[in-house]
């Protein structure tokens, strides 16, 4: 499926790549926030995205809410789910072996994916209906859907919100302190359990927002979770662990690389290229492109 | 310790006697179990997955948790079947060629992972399994695509294959046990506990991590060959994440880092898998709650499996084996008390 490569085609590929990358940025930022503060990798993060997409779908189709407003509902619901799984699953194994966290998130993958199958399997490969569907903004030969532009804007707004939360609020200060040194933060009177709970809730809410945007742009089903998780992970590694700006740049690079691979080589290579890139970065520079020091 | 001394001490050890009794028990099962389904599709699969889970467990024993072991299961399965069909090599030799190729590729993946820890390693191995399935699905003429192809078997299906599998798996798990008990095993353990300290006391950590990778992937490949033969056919779905997560779930539920854990886990998980459908009738009253699903059994089974894994990790971090150990200690205690009273 190798098409002839034209400058306009390439420009469009880059632009669409940036738009796709935006969704991954949200997911990766959430994962990175959780990792940075809690030193925990939630492998079920993509499943949170999937649940977010379904929540937004239900809100849009049944309550008739604008799909972009449903992002907020999706974020709220996912924050609640995040609180529950932090409190009743991850907190229980904190301080034990690192592998236990991987096992817990694997169990969560099974639980979320199959509950979603039970609830929503009839909605296979649906999309959240958007009023802007099919409308394109074009600059000469290069065209991009309004939905993708709005998705990019939403991501920027959410990221600014996150920046304000971490830099300007008290809980954000506590998060930053905890991420630097949790023991010292605890000695300074910070309630670590509460910081962890909020951090996980914010991370899950970001996954919820990513899910709603994913559902607007791409068809989804209960089984989509695994790949976004790994892509988000690849982005974190590209950008460097625990670094939010790194996640943003990593996400953009990744979206572009993925879209270019599809454009040049064909759709089947989309995911394999992603991993080849991930493995290459890990082998050549295990701390990521922008990371200062490794784990 | 030389082999003879090892044998004499082993024969005296209570645990070794239990292991022998267990193998003897499994070996006589076909005399009592007449159902072909139970022997071919349940017991044989339990034995094969006991090896697969043990191979995963050995890697975890060295502190390396793989999320892509299905790749090695698939490589072993496809290689053993393909060399037997295309090159006319006897299937029993094909089985070991599958294991060796799997180990060879395992060495390459291990080399890429040698500096990585916990979740990085998990991600890279997972990524490798996705790359493997992408490549394999490009060559449908060789690998048979989604439909797959029939596999040859070393001995006829049913009871003969059961015994062949039991023999191969017993020897393999025995070998894994010896590795875990040897100097290598000690090095694996030291690396798992603290890699930096292991390095400081002079362990060549890279070498031992690679060794763990090679041994583990060899046996995973062997299990793949056996699995392909037991199923009578092979298709690329063998590379699915489901098969990567399976040995992990088995080892964790059974008891991570122990010899018997993966075996117990395999028995439990394969039993759940084989007999869960019996409970689907009882679950039928729940189906009006989920109008879109034809059969609510399988998704509910997986929800249950996920919760089971979480509960075991939280409340029984050493797996179900730890319960057995506690029972064993309790019984021993009673015994020694009796002796003292006498």
PDB file of C-alpha atoms in Angstrom, chain A residues 34 38 40 42 45 48 51 74-92 94 104 108 112 171 175 193-208, chain B residues 314:
ATOM      1  CA  UNK A  34       1.224   9.063  38.406  1.00  0.00           C
ATOM      2  CA  UNK A  38       3.810   7.653  43.076  1.00  0.00           C
ATOM      3  CA  UNK A  40       3.931   3.508  39.964  1.00  0.00           C
ATOM      4  CA  UNK A  42      -0.473   1.748  35.815  1.00  0.00           C
ATOM      5  CA  UNK A  45      -4.225   3.259  31.924  1.00  0.00           C
ATOM      6  CA  UNK A  48      -9.280   3.973  31.690  1.00  0.00           C
ATOM      7  CA  UNK A  51     -13.985   3.581  29.826  1.00  0.00           C
ATOM      8  CA  UNK A  74     -15.850  11.768  31.492  1.00  0.00           C
ATOM      9  CA  UNK A  75     -13.007  13.345  33.482  1.00  0.00           C
ATOM     10  CA  UNK A  76     -15.134  13.474  36.635  1.00  0.00           C
ATOM     11  CA  UNK A  77     -16.276   9.857  36.329  1.00  0.00           C
ATOM     12  CA  UNK A  78     -12.772   8.615  35.697  1.00  0.00           C
ATOM     13  CA  UNK A  79     -11.429  10.581  38.652  1.00  0.00           C
ATOM     14  CA  UNK A  80     -13.892   8.679  40.852  1.00  0.00           C
ATOM     15  CA  UNK A  81     -12.884   5.352  39.338  1.00  0.00           C
ATOM     16  CA  UNK A  82      -9.248   6.305  39.850  1.00  0.00           C
ATOM     17  CA  UNK A  83      -9.891   7.035  43.523  1.00  0.00           C
ATOM     18  CA  UNK A  84     -11.492   3.641  43.983  1.00  0.00           C
ATOM     19  CA  UNK A  85      -8.687   1.661  42.348  1.00  0.00           C
ATOM     20  CA  UNK A  86      -5.960   3.622  44.118  1.00  0.00           C
ATOM     21  CA  UNK A  87      -7.595   3.183  47.494  1.00  0.00           C
ATOM     22  CA  UNK A  88      -8.626  -0.450  47.226  1.00  0.00           C
ATOM     23  CA  UNK A  89      -5.954  -1.954  44.979  1.00  0.00           C
ATOM     24  CA  UNK A  90      -2.706  -0.054  44.470  1.00  0.00           C
ATOM     25  CA  UNK A  91      -2.489   1.301  48.021  1.00  0.00           C
ATOM     26  CA  UNK A  92      -2.587  -2.244  49.362  1.00  0.00           C
ATOM     27  CA  UNK A  94       2.536  -0.024  48.003  1.00  0.00           C
ATOM     28  CA  UNK A 104      -2.507  -5.554  40.048  1.00  0.00           C
ATOM     29  CA  UNK A 108      -7.514  -4.395  36.443  1.00  0.00           C
ATOM     30  CA  UNK A 112     -12.277  -3.227  33.028  1.00  0.00           C
ATOM     31  CA  UNK A 171      -2.127  20.153  46.558  1.00  0.00           C
ATOM     32  CA  UNK A 175       2.471  16.626  44.684  1.00  0.00           C
ATOM     33  CA  UNK A 193      -1.982   9.025  51.182  1.00  0.00           C
ATOM     34  CA  UNK A 194      -4.067  12.015  50.214  1.00  0.00           C
ATOM     35  CA  UNK A 195      -1.501  13.236  47.702  1.00  0.00           C
ATOM     36  CA  UNK A 196      -1.389   9.800  46.105  1.00  0.00           C
ATOM     37  CA  UNK A 197      -5.168   9.643  45.981  1.00  0.00           C
ATOM     38  CA  UNK A 198      -5.425  13.047  44.281  1.00  0.00           C
ATOM     39  CA  UNK A 199      -2.572  12.277  41.930  1.00  0.00           C
ATOM     40  CA  UNK A 200      -4.170   9.069  40.776  1.00  0.00           C
ATOM     41  CA  UNK A 201      -7.539  10.810  40.417  1.00  0.00           C
ATOM     42  CA  UNK A 202      -5.976  13.543  38.248  1.00  0.00           C
ATOM     43  CA  UNK A 203      -4.097  10.984  36.179  1.00  0.00           C
ATOM     44  CA  UNK A 204      -7.270   8.968  35.631  1.00  0.00           C
ATOM     45  CA  UNK A 205      -9.199  12.137  34.771  1.00  0.00           C
ATOM     46  CA  UNK A 206      -6.610  12.918  32.086  1.00  0.00           C
ATOM     47  CA  UNK A 207      -7.134   9.412  30.723  1.00  0.00           C
ATOM     48  CA  UNK A 208     -10.875  10.116  30.741  1.00  0.00           C
TER      49      UNK A 208
ATOM     50  CA  UNK B 314      -3.009  -8.196  47.947  1.00  0.00           C
TER      51      UNK B 314
END
